[in-house]
Amino acid sequence: MQYYNENYDVEAEKSKKWSTLVLVLIVLTIMAIIAVACTMLYIQQRAFRVYINGASVNLPKDILIMNENSDKIYIDIKGIAKYLGYDAHNGEYKLSTEDTNKCWVNGENETASFFLNSNKISKVKVNSQDDYEDYTITDPVVSRNGKLYCTQEGIKIGFNITFSYNKQANRIEMYTLPHLVETYTAKFKTYGYDGLSRNFNNQKAILYNMFVVKKDNNQFGVVTANNEELISPRYSDMDFNESAGEFYVKNSYNKVGIITKEGITKINLIYDQINMIDKKLGLYAVRNNNKYGVIGNTGNIVIHLEYDQVGVTSSQFANNGISNKYLLFENAIPVCQNKKWGMFDINGNMIMPLEWDTMGYSAGSSGSLQNKNVNNTLIIPSYKAIVVGKEKEIDRKKVTQYAIHDYKGEQIIPCALTNVYFITNAGVNTYYMEYQGMTLDVEKYIEDQYEREGKNKPTDTIGNTGSSSSVTNTVNN
C-alpha cells in the first residue's frame, strides 16, 4: 500500500522555484556584467586618446586645448616637443635671447622658430649657415598661461610630422618623419627600388605624399604612396624645396634645374647652381661658370650672370638677424663685382652703383672697438637701413668710412662714419655710430632727421629683414 506524502510535493515545488529563481538571478547577473563590460568598453573607446607612431601616449592636460565647435586644436609648442623627439627653448634660433614671446625647437636635422601673434614659422637646418625658410600658417601663435600655442597646422610644419584628428572617434594620431621614413623604405623596396633618398630635404617630401626613390643605377625620381610616377627616375641627384613644393634636379652633365611636383619643368637644367631668393617673388640666384645672377619663375633674366657674388655672407652678421642673405627688406639684392659692392631692386634695377668696398661693418676692422662687446652690423631693422663702407685715404692713411642707405638705395647718412655697430643688453639691441669722436644713437639720429625732412619711418615687419623665404638647396644625397 502506497501513501501520498503531501509535504514532499510542497518541498519539491519550493525547491524547484528556488532553483528557477537562482538561475534567473545568475542570468541577470551575467547580463548585468556583460552590460557593464560593454558600457565600460564603449566609454573606453570613446575616451580621448593620443597616439604617436601608433603608441598610446598620456599627455599632460594643458598641452592640448580643444575647441568643441571645430576641429581646431591648440598645442603647447614647447610642451609637445619632447614627445616628438625635439628640444625646446625660449627666444629665436641663432639669436642670443630668452624672449618668452618666441620659442624654437630643434630635432636632429632642423630647427623651427615660432613667434607670438605671428602667422610665420621660420625653419633652418641645425648648425648651418643656410638662410631661414619661412612658412605661413592660417592662425597665429597665441599665449595661454605663459606658454606659446599654435594649431595642428603649425605643429605639422614645425615638427615635420603628420597629424590627424578624428573627432567622432575622439582620437589624435601623429607620426614623426623618422618613423615614416622607416615604414616607407621597407614598402618601396617591395616595389623594386633601392629605397628612399637619404637626403633630409627629400625625406620631408613624404609629408606631402611624395617619395624620392632611388633606382639601382643611382637615378632618382618621385612617386606617390601607390607608386604612381610623378617625376621619372632618371636624375643623378634631387633636392626637395619644401616651402615651394618643387624639386631641384641634376642631370648627368651636372646641370641643375627645377621640376614642379606635377612633373613640369619650371627652370631648364642649364645652371651649375640654383638657390631660391624669395618664394613669393619667384626669384632665384643662379650660377654658371662662377658668375652669378638672378632669374625669375619662368627662367627670365632679372640680373645678368656677370657678378662674382649675389647676396652677403650672412655668417659675418650672425647676431644681426639676417634671415635672407640674398634679399634685404624685400627689395635690395646686394651684388659684388671686382671687389666692389652695389645693389639691385627686385625688378633688376640698379639702386646703388658698384662703388662700395664693404657691405656692412665689421667690428674686428676697428682697433678701438676690439675689446668692446660690439656686433658686426649690416642692417638697422627699425628703419630698413643698410650699412656700406668705402676705403679712403686720410692723412696718408687708408681708412674705411661708412654710410647708411635705405632699402631703396637712397642715402640716409653720408660716408663719414668711422664705426657703426650695435650692443645687446637684456635682449635689446642699441645701434651706435661714431663721427668725429662722437658716439651717437643711430635710431635717434635718423628719427630726428626724418622728422626734420618730413619723412615717415618705414613699416616694420616681423623678422625685420623683410622676406626670409630664401632656401639654400644643395643637390647631394
Short mmCIF file of C-alpha atoms in Angstrom, two decimals, residues 1-202:
data_model
loop_
_atom_site.label_atom_id
_atom_site.label_comp_id
_atom_site.label_asym_id
_atom_site.label_seq_id
_atom_site.Cartn_x
_atom_site.Cartn_y
_atom_site.Cartn_z
CA MET A 1 0.00 0.00 0.00
CA GLN A 2 1.36 3.44 -1.04
CA TYR A 3 0.87 6.54 0.95
CA TYR A 4 0.65 10.03 -0.61
CA ASN A 5 3.12 12.48 1.04
CA GLU A 6 1.75 15.96 0.60
CA ASN A 7 4.67 17.57 2.46
CA TYR A 8 7.13 16.05 -0.01
CA ASP A 9 5.39 17.66 -3.01
CA VAL A 10 5.36 21.02 -1.30
CA GLU A 11 9.05 20.81 -0.54
CA ALA A 12 9.80 19.73 -4.12
CA GLU A 13 7.84 22.62 -5.52
CA LYS A 14 9.66 25.07 -3.24
CA SER A 15 13.00 23.65 -4.31
CA LYS A 16 12.06 23.96 -7.97
CA LYS A 17 11.05 27.59 -7.50
CA TRP A 18 14.30 28.41 -5.69
CA SER A 19 16.33 26.77 -8.43
CA THR A 20 14.47 28.77 -11.05
CA LEU A 21 14.98 32.00 -9.07
CA VAL A 22 18.70 31.29 -8.64
CA LEU A 23 19.01 30.56 -12.35
CA VAL A 24 17.22 33.80 -13.21
CA LEU A 25 19.46 35.73 -10.82
CA ILE A 26 22.54 34.15 -12.35
CA VAL A 27 21.33 35.03 -15.85
CA LEU A 28 20.52 38.60 -14.78
CA THR A 29 23.91 38.90 -13.08
CA ILE A 30 25.69 37.71 -16.21
CA MET A 31 23.63 40.11 -18.32
CA ALA A 32 24.47 42.95 -15.93
CA ILE A 33 28.17 42.07 -16.06
CA ILE A 34 28.03 41.99 -19.85
CA ALA A 35 26.17 45.32 -19.90
CA VAL A 36 28.70 46.90 -17.54
CA ALA A 37 31.58 45.49 -19.59
CA CYS A 38 30.04 46.77 -22.82
CA THR A 39 29.43 50.17 -21.23
CA MET A 40 33.00 50.33 -19.94
CA LEU A 41 34.32 49.24 -23.33
CA TYR A 42 32.21 51.90 -25.03
CA ILE A 43 33.38 54.56 -22.61
CA GLN A 44 36.94 53.39 -23.04
CA GLN A 45 36.60 53.50 -26.81
CA ARG A 46 35.07 56.99 -26.62
CA ALA A 47 37.74 58.27 -24.22
CA PHE A 48 40.10 60.81 -25.74
CA ARG A 49 43.29 59.16 -26.94
CA VAL A 50 46.56 60.44 -28.40
CA TYR A 51 48.77 58.13 -30.42
CA ILE A 52 52.33 58.89 -31.53
CA ASN A 53 53.83 56.47 -34.04
CA GLY A 54 50.99 54.06 -33.24
CA ALA A 55 51.57 54.00 -29.46
CA SER A 56 49.11 55.50 -26.96
CA VAL A 57 50.58 58.48 -25.07
CA ASN A 58 49.26 60.16 -21.94
CA LEU A 59 49.86 63.88 -22.39
CA PRO A 60 49.51 66.42 -19.58
CA LYS A 61 46.09 68.08 -19.77
CA ASP A 62 47.40 71.57 -20.56
CA ILE A 63 49.36 70.52 -23.67
CA LEU A 64 46.17 70.37 -25.77
CA ILE A 65 43.38 72.95 -25.87
CA MET A 66 40.36 71.51 -27.71
CA ASN A 67 37.67 73.54 -29.44
CA GLU A 68 34.32 71.76 -29.17
CA ASN A 69 32.85 73.75 -32.07
CA SER A 70 35.57 72.92 -34.61
CA ASP A 71 38.38 70.52 -35.41
CA LYS A 72 40.91 73.18 -34.45
CA ILE A 73 43.29 72.19 -31.66
CA TYR A 74 45.86 74.42 -29.99
CA ILE A 75 49.02 72.65 -28.85
CA ASP A 76 51.66 73.79 -26.37
CA ILE A 77 54.71 74.11 -28.65
CA LYS A 78 57.39 73.54 -26.04
CA GLY A 79 55.26 71.02 -24.14
CA ILE A 80 54.76 68.67 -27.09
CA ALA A 81 58.40 68.88 -28.21
CA LYS A 82 59.88 66.07 -26.13
CA TYR A 83 57.14 63.65 -27.21
CA LEU A 84 58.12 64.25 -30.84
CA GLY A 85 61.87 63.91 -30.34
CA TYR A 86 62.69 67.64 -30.18
CA ASP A 87 64.29 70.01 -27.66
CA ALA A 88 62.60 73.34 -26.93
CA HIS A 89 63.96 76.77 -25.98
CA ASN A 90 62.86 80.36 -25.44
CA GLY A 91 63.90 83.00 -27.97
CA GLU A 92 64.86 82.57 -31.61
CA TYR A 93 67.43 80.23 -33.11
CA LYS A 94 70.77 81.92 -33.96
CA LEU A 95 69.93 84.91 -31.73
CA SER A 96 71.13 85.11 -28.13
CA THR A 97 67.89 85.93 -26.35
CA GLU A 98 65.49 84.41 -23.81
CA ASP A 99 62.45 86.25 -25.19
CA THR A 100 59.38 84.37 -23.95
CA ASN A 101 57.33 85.78 -26.85
CA LYS A 102 59.36 83.50 -29.12
CA CYS A 103 60.43 79.89 -28.94
CA TRP A 104 62.36 77.47 -31.09
CA VAL A 105 62.56 73.71 -31.26
CA ASN A 106 65.29 71.56 -32.71
CA GLY A 107 65.46 67.99 -33.84
CA GLU A 108 68.36 66.06 -35.28
CA ASN A 109 68.33 67.90 -38.61
CA GLU A 110 66.30 71.09 -38.38
CA THR A 111 65.13 73.91 -36.12
CA ALA A 112 61.83 75.80 -36.20
CA SER A 113 61.17 79.22 -34.65
CA PHE A 114 57.69 80.39 -33.56
CA PHE A 115 56.65 83.98 -32.77
CA LEU A 116 53.76 85.21 -30.60
CA ASN A 117 50.86 86.72 -32.62
CA SER A 118 52.63 85.78 -35.86
CA ASN A 119 51.49 83.56 -38.72
CA LYS A 120 55.13 82.83 -39.59
CA ILE A 121 57.27 79.81 -38.77
CA SER A 122 60.97 80.01 -39.69
CA LYS A 123 62.92 76.80 -40.28
CA VAL A 124 66.61 76.20 -40.92
CA LYS A 125 68.95 73.22 -40.75
CA VAL A 126 70.81 72.66 -37.49
CA ASN A 127 74.30 74.22 -37.29
CA SER A 128 74.18 75.52 -40.86
CA GLN A 129 74.74 78.92 -42.40
CA ASP A 130 71.71 78.47 -44.66
CA ASP A 131 69.04 81.14 -44.75
CA TYR A 132 65.73 80.71 -42.96
CA GLU A 133 62.85 79.15 -44.83
CA ASP A 134 59.56 80.82 -43.92
CA TYR A 135 56.12 79.20 -43.78
CA THR A 136 52.77 80.94 -43.34
CA ILE A 137 50.11 79.32 -41.16
CA THR A 138 46.42 80.24 -41.08
CA ASP A 139 46.12 81.01 -37.36
CA PRO A 140 48.75 82.98 -35.42
CA VAL A 141 50.64 81.69 -32.41
CA VAL A 142 48.86 82.57 -29.14
CA SER A 143 49.81 82.69 -25.46
CA ARG A 144 47.94 80.79 -22.75
CA ASN A 145 49.12 80.72 -19.13
CA GLY A 146 52.55 81.96 -20.15
CA LYS A 147 53.00 79.28 -22.83
CA LEU A 148 53.01 79.57 -26.61
CA TYR A 149 50.42 77.55 -28.52
CA CYS A 150 49.69 77.02 -32.20
CA THR A 151 47.21 74.90 -34.13
CA GLN A 152 47.94 71.46 -35.55
CA GLU A 153 48.86 73.15 -38.85
CA GLY A 154 51.86 74.82 -37.24
CA ILE A 155 52.83 71.68 -35.32
CA LYS A 156 52.86 69.66 -38.55
CA ILE A 157 55.17 72.16 -40.23
CA GLY A 158 57.43 72.93 -37.28
CA PHE A 159 57.97 69.33 -36.17
CA ASN A 160 57.82 67.60 -39.57
CA ILE A 161 55.00 65.24 -38.63
CA THR A 162 51.64 64.05 -39.90
CA PHE A 163 48.71 64.97 -37.64
CA SER A 164 45.14 63.67 -37.88
CA TYR A 165 42.21 64.27 -35.57
CA ASN A 166 39.13 62.02 -35.72
CA LYS A 167 36.53 63.96 -33.79
CA GLN A 168 33.96 61.18 -33.90
CA ALA A 169 36.40 58.63 -32.52
CA ASN A 170 37.89 61.24 -30.15
CA ARG A 171 41.37 60.31 -31.34
CA ILE A 172 44.56 62.11 -32.42
CA GLU A 173 47.28 60.34 -34.38
CA MET A 174 50.76 61.74 -35.03
CA TYR A 175 53.59 60.15 -36.98
CA THR A 176 57.14 61.51 -36.91
CA LEU A 177 59.30 61.74 -40.01
CA PRO A 178 61.89 59.12 -38.90
CA HIS A 179 59.07 56.62 -38.30
CA LEU A 180 57.55 57.36 -41.72
CA VAL A 181 60.94 57.02 -43.44
CA GLU A 182 61.49 53.61 -41.86
CA THR A 183 57.99 52.43 -42.76
CA TYR A 184 58.04 53.58 -46.38
CA THR A 185 61.62 52.50 -47.05
CA ALA A 186 60.55 48.91 -46.46
CA LYS A 187 57.44 49.40 -48.59
CA PHE A 188 59.22 50.82 -51.62
CA LYS A 189 61.84 48.10 -51.59
CA THR A 190 58.98 45.71 -52.37
CA TYR A 191 58.30 47.83 -55.46
CA GLY A 192 61.82 47.16 -56.74
CA TYR A 193 63.56 50.39 -55.66
CA ASP A 194 66.79 50.54 -53.66
CA GLY A 195 64.83 52.59 -51.17
CA LEU A 196 64.22 56.26 -50.39
CA SER A 197 66.68 59.13 -50.70
CA ARG A 198 68.69 59.72 -47.52
CA ASN A 199 68.68 63.49 -48.11
CA PHE A 200 66.69 65.08 -45.25
CA ASN A 201 65.03 67.58 -47.60
CA ASN A 202 63.87 64.72 -49.80
#
